[in-house]
Tab-separated table of C-alpha atoms in Angstrom:
chain	number	residue	atom	x	y	z
A	741	MET	CA	34.468	37.041	25.620
A	742	ARG	CA	35.233	39.280	28.326
A	743	HIS	CA	33.008	42.084	29.276
A	744	ASN	CA	34.488	45.531	28.509
A	745	PHE	CA	33.324	47.864	31.810
A	746	LYS	CA	33.965	50.944	29.907
A	747	SER	CA	31.407	49.725	27.330
A	748	PRO	CA	27.294	49.479	27.869
A	749	LEU	CA	26.525	46.432	29.675
A	750	THR	CA	24.465	44.933	26.503
A	751	PRO	CA	22.736	41.869	26.731
A	752	ALA	CA	25.388	39.687	25.778
A	753	ASN	CA	27.845	40.943	28.272
A	754	ILE	CA	25.054	40.778	30.973
A	755	ARG	CA	24.636	36.711	30.142
A	756	TYR	CA	28.619	36.455	30.281
A	757	LEU	CA	28.601	37.585	33.567
A	758	ILE	CA	25.976	35.574	35.049
A	759	ARG	CA	27.887	32.704	33.491
A	760	ARG	CA	30.820	33.799	34.845
A	761	ALA	CA	29.402	34.302	38.168
A	762	THR	CA	27.603	30.862	38.310
A	763	PHE	CA	30.688	28.853	37.383
A	764	ALA	CA	32.754	30.537	40.033
A	765	SER	CA	29.818	29.682	42.741
A	766	SER	CA	29.683	26.119	41.559
A	767	SER	CA	33.402	25.884	41.994
A	768	ARG	CA	33.481	27.047	45.451
A	769	TRP	CA	30.644	25.093	46.410
A	770	ARG	CA	32.236	22.050	45.140
A	771	GLY	CA	35.260	22.841	46.967
A	772	LEU	CA	33.227	22.929	50.409
A	773	LEU	CA	31.405	20.281	49.624
A	774	GLY	CA	34.563	18.026	49.804
A	775	ARG	CA	36.157	19.340	52.021
A	776	PHE	CA	33.724	19.926	54.375
A	777	ALA	CA	30.977	17.070	53.752
A	778	GLY	CA	33.141	14.452	51.834
A	779	VAL	CA	31.153	14.477	49.057
A	780	ARG	CA	33.111	12.691	45.861
A	781	PHE	CA	32.711	14.384	42.381
A	782	ILE	CA	32.812	12.171	39.481
A	783	GLY	CA	32.963	12.861	35.754
A	784	VAL	CA	32.740	10.198	32.856
A	785	THR	CA	33.323	10.590	29.394
A	786	GLY	CA	33.511	8.823	26.346
A	787	SER	CA	32.896	8.239	22.786
A	788	ALA	CA	30.199	5.628	23.791
A	789	GLY	CA	28.715	4.133	26.540
A	790	LYS	CA	28.684	7.457	28.718
A	791	THR	CA	25.096	7.833	29.753
A	792	THR	CA	24.186	3.948	30.283
A	793	THR	CA	27.932	3.821	32.436
A	794	THR	CA	26.645	7.124	34.192
A	795	LYS	CA	23.629	5.588	35.271
A	796	LEU	CA	24.746	2.434	36.281
A	797	ILE	CA	27.529	4.128	38.232
A	798	ALA	CA	24.908	6.060	39.793
A	799	ALA	CA	22.909	2.611	40.810
A	800	SER	CA	25.978	1.087	41.824
A	801	LEU	CA	27.243	3.725	44.381
A	802	ARG	CA	23.762	3.974	45.989
A	803	VAL	CA	24.871	1.311	48.059
A	804	ALA	CA	27.092	3.763	49.987
A	805	GLY	CA	24.890	7.083	50.126
A	806	ARG	CA	22.826	9.458	48.573
A	807	VAL	CA	23.713	10.192	45.192
A	808	ARG	CA	23.600	13.315	42.679
A	809	GLN	CA	23.509	12.831	39.221
A	810	THR	CA	23.151	14.324	35.858
A	811	HIS	CA	19.493	14.273	34.687
A	812	ARG	CA	18.722	15.753	31.284
A	813	LEU	CA	16.977	15.887	27.874
A	814	VAL	CA	18.289	15.101	24.390
A	815	GLY	CA	20.139	18.205	23.401
A	816	GLN	CA	21.189	19.404	26.999
A	817	LEU	CA	24.801	17.697	26.861
A	818	ASN	CA	27.099	19.813	25.735
A	819	ASP	CA	27.031	22.803	28.248
A	820	GLN	CA	28.767	23.443	31.066
A	821	ARG	CA	26.027	25.509	32.466
A	822	PHE	CA	24.684	21.809	33.626
A	823	ALA	CA	27.277	21.019	35.295
A	824	ALA	CA	27.578	23.991	37.684
A	825	GLN	CA	23.869	23.547	38.106
A	826	LEU	CA	24.517	20.125	39.270
A	827	VAL	CA	27.059	21.082	41.468
A	828	LEU	CA	25.025	24.052	42.825
A	829	THR	CA	21.814	21.323	43.869
A	830	THR	CA	24.187	18.794	45.598
A	831	THR	CA	23.685	19.522	49.128
A	832	PRO	CA	25.960	18.169	51.927
A	833	LEU	CA	23.712	15.004	52.277
A	834	HIS	CA	25.130	13.722	49.395
A	835	ARG	CA	27.929	11.274	48.940
A	836	PHE	CA	28.697	11.677	45.680
A	837	CYS	CA	27.691	14.098	42.519
A	838	ILE	CA	28.266	12.153	38.922
A	839	SER	CA	28.312	14.438	35.772
A	840	GLU	CA	28.403	13.025	32.185
A	841	PHE	CA	31.222	14.936	30.257
A	842	GLY	CA	30.571	15.047	26.640
A	843	ILE	CA	32.171	17.135	24.475
A	844	GLY	CA	31.190	18.266	20.657
A	845	GLY	CA	34.500	20.324	20.022
A	846	PRO	CA	38.079	20.888	21.182
A	847	GLY	CA	38.351	22.955	24.233
A	848	MET	CA	35.059	21.543	26.018
A	849	MET	CA	36.714	19.349	28.266
A	850	ALA	CA	38.392	22.242	30.376
A	851	ARG	CA	34.901	24.079	30.212
A	852	TYR	CA	33.141	20.946	32.259
A	853	VAL	CA	36.024	20.825	34.728
A	854	GLU	CA	36.202	24.397	35.762
A	855	PRO	CA	32.433	24.091	37.765
A	856	MET	CA	32.847	20.859	38.432
A	857	PRO	CA	36.536	19.722	39.551
A	858	PRO	CA	36.385	15.875	39.567
A	859	ASP	CA	37.556	13.331	41.989
A	860	ILE	CA	37.159	10.692	40.048
A	861	GLY	CA	37.426	10.633	35.943
A	862	VAL	CA	35.820	7.800	34.217
A	863	VAL	CA	36.577	6.998	30.663
A	864	THR	CA	34.823	4.374	28.566
A	865	ASN	CA	36.217	4.391	24.896
A	866	VAL	CA	37.629	6.171	22.402
A	867	ALA	CA	36.075	6.054	18.878
A	868	TRP	CA	34.676	7.801	15.792
A	869	ASP	CA	31.830	9.363	17.153
A	870	HIS	CA	33.520	12.881	17.006
A	871	TYR	CA	35.334	12.888	13.592
A	872	THR	CA	33.627	15.958	12.379
A	873	ALA	CA	35.257	17.985	15.225
A	874	PHE	CA	38.334	16.049	15.896
A	875	ARG	CA	39.136	14.389	12.427
A	876	GLY	CA	40.898	11.504	14.387
A	877	LEU	CA	41.141	9.383	17.266
A	878	ASP	CA	44.339	10.815	18.706
A	879	ALA	CA	42.850	14.417	18.717
A	880	THR	CA	39.407	12.893	20.468
A	881	ALA	CA	41.741	11.262	22.798
A	882	ARG	CA	43.724	14.258	23.819
A	883	GLU	CA	40.624	15.936	24.473
A	884	LYS	CA	38.771	13.606	26.665
A	885	ARG	CA	42.263	13.102	28.555
A	886	VAL	CA	41.941	16.515	29.486
A	887	LEU	CA	39.254	14.822	32.442
A	888	ILE	CA	41.763	12.819	33.766
A	889	GLU	CA	44.725	15.834	33.816
A	890	ALA	CA	42.392	17.515	36.095
A	891	LEU	CA	42.308	14.706	38.701
A	892	PRO	CA	44.385	15.373	42.275
A	893	ALA	CA	46.751	13.415	43.437
A	894	HIS	CA	44.449	11.853	45.924
A	895	GLY	CA	41.843	10.931	43.356
A	896	THR	CA	41.409	8.265	41.273
A	897	ALA	CA	41.380	7.433	37.276
A	898	VAL	CA	38.943	4.751	36.346
A	899	LEU	CA	39.999	3.712	32.728
A	900	ASN	CA	39.161	1.162	29.906
A	901	VAL	CA	42.448	-0.906	29.674
A	902	ASP	CA	40.972	-2.521	26.470
A	903	ASP	CA	41.313	0.900	24.326
A	904	PRO	CA	44.917	1.440	24.067
A	905	ARG	CA	44.014	5.476	23.951
A	906	VAL	CA	42.232	5.190	27.175
A	907	ALA	CA	44.715	3.121	28.632
A	908	ALA	CA	47.842	5.253	28.136
A	909	MET	CA	46.103	8.069	29.653
A	910	ARG	CA	47.389	6.877	32.943
A	911	LEU	CA	50.538	8.108	31.821
A	912	PHE	CA	48.619	11.862	32.214
A	913	THR	CA	47.932	11.777	36.090
A	914	ARG	CA	49.078	11.756	39.662
A	915	ALA	CA	46.101	10.277	40.393
A	916	GLY	CA	45.405	6.189	41.514
A	917	ILE	CA	44.103	3.899	38.688
A	918	VAL	CA	41.635	1.570	38.697
A	919	THR	CA	41.555	0.051	35.189
A	920	PHE	CA	38.412	-2.175	33.899
A	921	GLY	CA	38.253	-4.411	30.747
A	922	LEU	CA	37.996	-8.033	29.551
A	923	SER	CA	41.612	-8.478	29.288
A	924	THR	CA	43.580	-10.428	32.122
A	925	GLU	CA	45.298	-7.142	33.079
A	926	ALA	CA	42.236	-5.496	34.029
A	927	ASP	CA	41.739	-4.810	37.866
A	928	VAL	CA	37.888	-5.223	37.257
A	929	ARG	CA	37.436	-7.935	34.986
A	930	GLY	CA	35.046	-9.383	32.519
A	931	GLU	CA	34.337	-12.677	31.893
A	932	ASP	CA	32.050	-15.193	30.029
A	933	VAL	CA	29.942	-12.072	28.724
A	934	SER	CA	26.324	-13.076	27.249
A	935	GLY	CA	23.286	-11.893	26.062
A	936	VAL	CA	22.096	-13.267	22.846
A	937	TRP	CA	18.457	-11.707	22.619
A	938	PRO	CA	15.926	-12.218	24.317
A	939	ASP	CA	18.121	-12.722	27.063
A	940	ARG	CA	19.667	-10.008	28.478
A	941	LEU	CA	23.706	-9.046	29.259
A	942	SER	CA	25.068	-10.641	32.052
A	943	LEU	CA	28.973	-11.365	32.293
A	944	THR	CA	31.203	-12.977	35.698
A	945	VAL	CA	33.535	-9.941	37.230
A	946	ARG	CA	36.586	-10.712	38.444
A	947	HIS	CA	38.293	-8.254	41.190
A	948	GLY	CA	41.276	-9.686	43.241
A	949	PRO	CA	39.660	-13.034	44.616
A	950	GLU	CA	36.347	-12.114	44.334
A	951	ARG	CA	34.545	-13.332	41.852
A	952	VAL	CA	30.700	-12.444	41.016
A	953	ARG	CA	28.075	-13.196	38.288
A	954	VAL	CA	26.106	-10.198	36.931
A	955	HIS	CA	22.767	-10.268	35.678
A	956	THR	CA	21.532	-7.140	33.947
A	957	ARG	CA	18.369	-5.890	32.204
A	958	LEU	CA	20.980	-4.503	29.499
A	959	VAL	CA	20.205	-5.244	25.885
A	960	GLY	CA	23.527	-6.673	23.971
A	961	GLU	CA	26.875	-8.269	25.036
A	962	HIS	CA	28.756	-4.777	23.882
A	963	PHE	CA	27.212	-2.882	27.173
A	964	ALA	CA	29.571	-5.417	29.213
A	965	HIS	CA	32.271	-2.229	29.497
A	966	ALA	CA	29.703	-0.175	30.739
A	967	VAL	CA	28.967	-2.699	33.329
A	968	LEU	CA	32.518	-3.128	34.059
A	969	GLY	CA	33.221	0.748	34.090
A	970	ALA	CA	30.160	0.977	37.185
A	971	LEU	CA	31.779	-1.658	38.984
A	972	ALA	CA	35.326	-0.252	38.732
A	973	THR	CA	34.004	3.184	39.800
A	974	ALA	CA	32.046	1.227	42.978
A	975	VAL	CA	35.962	-0.363	43.776
A	976	ALA	CA	37.587	3.172	43.469
A	977	VAL	CA	35.058	4.070	46.265
A	978	GLY	CA	34.883	1.364	48.421
A	979	VAL	CA	31.506	-0.537	47.404
A	980	PRO	CA	32.036	-4.255	47.676
A	981	VAL	CA	31.856	-5.628	43.853
A	982	GLY	CA	29.145	-8.126	45.237
A	983	ASP	CA	27.253	-5.158	46.942
A	984	ALA	CA	27.342	-2.966	43.528
A	985	ALA	CA	26.720	-5.994	41.152
A	986	ARG	CA	23.319	-6.388	42.559
A	987	ALA	CA	22.368	-3.061	42.376
A	988	LEU	CA	22.733	-3.352	38.857
A	989	GLU	CA	20.191	-6.183	38.295
A	990	GLU	CA	16.765	-4.057	38.020
A	991	VAL	CA	18.871	-1.181	36.219
A	992	GLN	CA	16.787	-1.090	32.909
A	993	PRO	CA	18.529	0.120	29.504
A	994	VAL	CA	18.469	4.148	29.027
A	995	ASP	CA	15.853	5.243	26.712
A	996	GLY	CA	17.292	5.575	23.020
A	997	ARG	CA	20.241	2.909	23.683
A	998	TYR	CA	19.129	-0.361	22.806
A	999	SER	CA	15.540	0.124	25.034
A	1000	VAL	CA	12.924	-2.423	24.744
A	1001	HIS	CA	9.313	-1.456	23.293
A	1002	THR	CA	6.936	-4.167	22.854
A	1003	VAL	CA	4.025	-2.849	20.913
A	1004	ARG	CA	0.650	-5.126	19.536
A	1005	GLY	CA	3.060	-7.998	19.406
A	1006	VAL	CA	6.196	-6.315	17.521
A	1007	THR	CA	9.430	-5.719	19.399
A	1008	PHE	CA	11.507	-2.533	18.776
A	1009	ILE	CA	14.885	-2.646	20.363
A	1010	ARG	CA	15.513	1.240	19.685
A	1011	ASP	CA	19.361	2.552	19.093
A	1012	ASP	CA	18.059	5.693	17.638
A	1013	TRP	CA	20.019	8.529	19.881
A	1014	LYS	CA	23.330	8.457	17.025
A	1015	ALA	CA	24.716	5.914	14.563
A	1016	PRO	CA	28.235	6.619	14.181
A	1017	LEU	CA	29.136	4.199	11.001
A	1018	TRP	CA	31.828	2.578	13.543
A	1019	SER	CA	28.719	1.760	15.969
A	1020	ILE	CA	27.033	0.033	13.134
A	1021	PRO	CA	28.813	-3.644	13.132
A	1022	ALA	CA	27.842	-3.942	16.577
A	1023	ALA	CA	24.573	-3.450	16.022
A	1024	LEU	CA	24.166	-6.057	13.230
A	1025	ARG	CA	26.072	-8.621	15.607
A	1026	PHE	CA	23.350	-8.118	17.924
A	1027	LEU	CA	20.791	-8.425	15.385
A	1028	ASP	CA	22.317	-11.783	13.902
A	1029	SER	CA	22.978	-13.161	17.165
A	1030	ALA	CA	19.455	-12.984	18.405
A	1031	ARG	CA	16.710	-15.119	18.379
A	1032	ALA	CA	13.135	-14.031	16.759
A	1033	ARG	CA	10.613	-15.178	14.330
A	1034	ARG	CA	11.641	-12.521	11.824
A	1035	LYS	CA	14.410	-10.009	12.271
A	1036	ILE	CA	14.347	-6.495	10.570
A	1037	VAL	CA	16.446	-3.731	11.093
A	1038	ILE	CA	15.719	0.136	10.324
A	1039	LEU	CA	18.731	2.911	9.382
A	1040	GLY	CA	17.843	6.459	9.468
A	1041	THR	CA	20.828	8.772	9.312
A	1042	ILE	CA	24.664	7.621	9.612
A	1043	SER	CA	27.105	10.272	10.718
A	1044	ASP	CA	30.858	10.345	11.603
A	1045	TYR	CA	32.790	9.212	8.931
A	1046	PRO	CA	35.331	10.370	6.240
A	1047	GLY	CA	34.513	9.952	2.470
A	1048	ASP	CA	31.980	9.499	0.005
A	1049	SER	CA	28.567	9.257	1.414
A	1050	SER	CA	26.804	6.787	-0.951
A	1051	GLN	CA	29.788	4.517	-0.897
A	1052	LYS	CA	29.369	3.783	2.832
A	1053	TYR	CA	25.404	3.411	2.634
A	1054	ARG	CA	26.047	0.844	-0.080
A	1055	VAL	CA	28.615	-1.006	2.480
A	1056	VAL	CA	26.449	-0.849	5.406
A	1057	ALA	CA	23.476	-2.560	3.115
A	1058	ARG	CA	25.917	-5.209	2.412
A	1059	GLN	CA	26.751	-5.868	5.569
A	1060	ALA	CA	22.898	-6.049	6.909
A	1061	ALA	CA	21.383	-7.959	4.163
A	1062	PRO	CA	23.199	-11.527	5.493
A	1063	VAL	CA	21.823	-10.806	8.929
A	1064	ALA	CA	18.191	-9.435	8.702
A	1065	ASP	CA	15.050	-10.861	6.716
A	1066	LYS	CA	14.003	-7.127	6.000
A	1067	VAL	CA	16.506	-4.262	5.790
A	1068	LEU	CA	14.831	-0.726	5.586
A	1069	PHE	CA	16.723	2.568	4.530
A	1070	VAL	CA	14.992	6.184	5.273
A	1071	GLY	CA	15.988	9.447	4.932
A	1072	LYS	CA	17.933	11.386	2.116
A	1073	MET	CA	21.021	9.154	1.557
A	1074	ALA	CA	18.503	5.843	1.794
A	1075	HIS	CA	18.378	5.100	-2.078
A	1076	CYS	CA	22.096	4.815	-1.724
A	1077	ALA	CA	21.999	1.588	-0.534
A	1078	LEU	CA	19.930	-0.264	-2.961
A	1079	ARG	CA	22.734	0.390	-5.254
A	1080	ALA	CA	24.596	-2.684	-3.145
A	1081	ARG	CA	21.779	-5.117	-4.114
A	1082	ASP	CA	22.392	-8.106	-5.804
A	1083	PRO	CA	19.745	-11.087	-7.062
A	1084	SER	CA	19.461	-12.308	-3.865
A	1085	THR	CA	18.974	-9.238	-1.850
A	1086	ARG	CA	16.932	-7.422	-4.008
A	1087	ASP	CA	13.665	-8.008	-2.075
A	1088	ARG	CA	15.404	-7.963	1.389
A	1089	VAL	CA	16.767	-4.414	1.061
A	1090	ALA	CA	14.272	-1.391	0.090
A	1091	ALA	CA	14.595	2.547	0.560
A	1092	PHE	CA	12.337	5.616	1.958
A	1093	ASP	CA	12.194	9.206	1.062
A	1094	THR	CA	9.978	9.791	4.162
A	1095	LEU	CA	9.565	8.433	7.875
A	1096	CYS	CA	5.674	8.375	7.187
A	1097	SER	CA	6.161	6.228	3.967
A	1098	LEU	CA	8.028	3.688	5.945
A	1099	ASP	CA	5.237	3.988	8.648
A	1100	GLN	CA	2.642	3.186	5.974
A	1101	PHE	CA	4.972	-0.047	4.460
A	1102	LEU	CA	5.127	-1.162	8.206
A	1103	GLN	CA	1.466	-0.861	9.042
A	1104	GLY	CA	0.917	-3.843	6.428
A	1105	PHE	CA	4.493	-5.371	6.851
A	1106	LEU	CA	4.719	-6.058	10.458
A	1107	GLN	CA	4.017	-9.261	12.205
A	1108	GLU	CA	3.391	-10.468	15.859
A	1109	GLU	CA	6.785	-11.870	17.430
A	1110	ASP	CA	8.860	-9.321	15.094
A	1111	LEU	CA	12.225	-8.143	16.344
A	1112	VAL	CA	12.626	-5.172	14.666
A	1113	LEU	CA	16.408	-3.138	15.737
A	1114	VAL	CA	15.763	0.662	15.142
A	1115	LYS	CA	19.348	2.626	14.466
A	1116	GLY	CA	19.615	6.457	13.601
A	1117	SER	CA	20.387	9.699	14.771
A	1118	ALA	CA	17.679	11.502	17.234
A	1119	THR	CA	18.047	14.841	16.121
A	1120	ALA	CA	17.943	14.285	12.220
A	1121	ASP	CA	15.538	11.111	12.016
A	1122	HIS	CA	13.094	10.945	14.622
A	1123	LEU	CA	13.094	7.450	14.326
A	1124	GLN	CA	10.949	6.712	17.825
A	1125	ARG	CA	7.976	8.011	15.597
A	1126	LEU	CA	7.550	4.373	14.285
A	1127	VAL	CA	7.308	3.060	17.713
A	1128	LEU	CA	4.842	5.626	18.451
A	1129	SER	CA	3.068	4.958	15.235
A	1130	ARG	CA	2.521	1.087	16.122
A	1131	ALA	CA	1.205	2.572	19.507
A	1132	ARG	CA	-1.359	4.725	18.031
A	1133	ASP	CA	0.577	7.636	19.779
A	1134	ASN	CA	1.523	9.951	17.028
A	1135	GLN	CA	0.157	12.228	13.948
A	1136	CYS	CA	3.406	14.457	13.539
A	1137	TRP	CA	5.376	13.297	10.075
A	1138	ARG	CA	7.451	16.780	10.139
A	1139	PRO	CA	10.330	15.793	7.839
A	1140	ALA	CA	12.742	18.161	9.889
A	1141	CYS	CA	11.237	19.688	13.044
A	1142	GLY	CA	14.880	20.823	14.360
A	1143	ARG	CA	14.001	20.040	17.992
A	1144	ALA	CA	16.406	18.361	20.049
A	1145	MET	CA	14.670	15.759	22.036
A	1146	PHE	CA	12.824	12.581	21.799
A	1147	CYS	CA	9.377	12.679	20.362
A	1148	SER	CA	7.478	10.917	23.114
A	1149	ALA	CA	8.634	14.246	25.062
A	1150	CYS	CA	7.082	16.712	22.348
A	1151	ALA	CA	4.011	17.766	22.360
A	1152	LEU	CA	3.887	18.149	18.447
A	1153	ARG	CA	3.478	14.268	17.991
A	1154	THR	CA	-0.600	14.570	18.749
A	1155	ARG	CA	-0.511	17.396	15.956
A	1156	PRO	CA	-1.475	16.191	12.229
A	1157	PHE	CA	1.091	16.931	10.062
A	1158	ALA	CA	2.071	14.187	6.734
A	1159	LYS	CA	3.763	16.578	4.144
């Protein structure tokens, strides 16, 4: 949209002019900070693991100086205004500015890069999270590659070499390359990965002659690439691997990304930010290997897949039944999963239309020392209410409130609503 100066200044035109002025100011301020204060600007993208990787990068770089990083609420992701505001609130006292670049459709990455041209671009992976918008992995990769194409010759691309679409991005930049992954060709390589619950993720990291054992507070072996991406970024700016690894030891999981909540003897692992179909197997592998008295999985809305929805829920039910003592589906598609039951799983798989009815079941079902994996989509399901209810901190059971935030930050949870 462009403003026509021959027409009246409508509210839409005024908002557009303010945005353009903000983006132009942030780009100029970014240039001044980089040229005269030596601030390094880092953009992080990928289909999954961006937020955790960004948090780990910030922790590892604080070893070398002050860090300005993305701080956002759920729903504040796909808007270039936040990148611009982040730049404008960065000062010459900072040494690094880090932003998560999450895309929701074609052309969005270029709009992120405009107010915050990066010195370092980090790409975690390319997966099916964006199926609805891009309809294929190659299209998703091309959009995320815009971050790498925007890097200057003196910049650095930090790439997951285990993902072939990410590794191929090295062909589209003049910048230096630092790779990470579990394969032997990675510059920052992970080995001996372990993290069977209740143990937390640990791994050995190699970089050149250095070999460091990294102990984290993260839950699940699938976060190994987030750790390696953070350490590779530290290497790119000259922070020793050992120093960066020690800085990661106390970093807690991001809320809703395998975050741990023990309430009245029951441990909930919340992975309820999003639930694309491709991420379900990793969640079930985590639960299968976990050590616990009883293992329960709660599944809400599953997203980002082609084809028949009911068939996908049946497939997930068949995958989940062998690894859990109880599999509980909730939501408008929940009853599709019941068609997957056979005589051996009839009592193990259940479905609930509403979160309120599931909560009523859990009140009498859950026992101390149970491990409950909660997997769903934050804005569609608000599954966090199940955890808050056990803590007696929720009275809201609205089926669709439309709010893009976690329930712990919402005042409605204290207002009774049971329909």
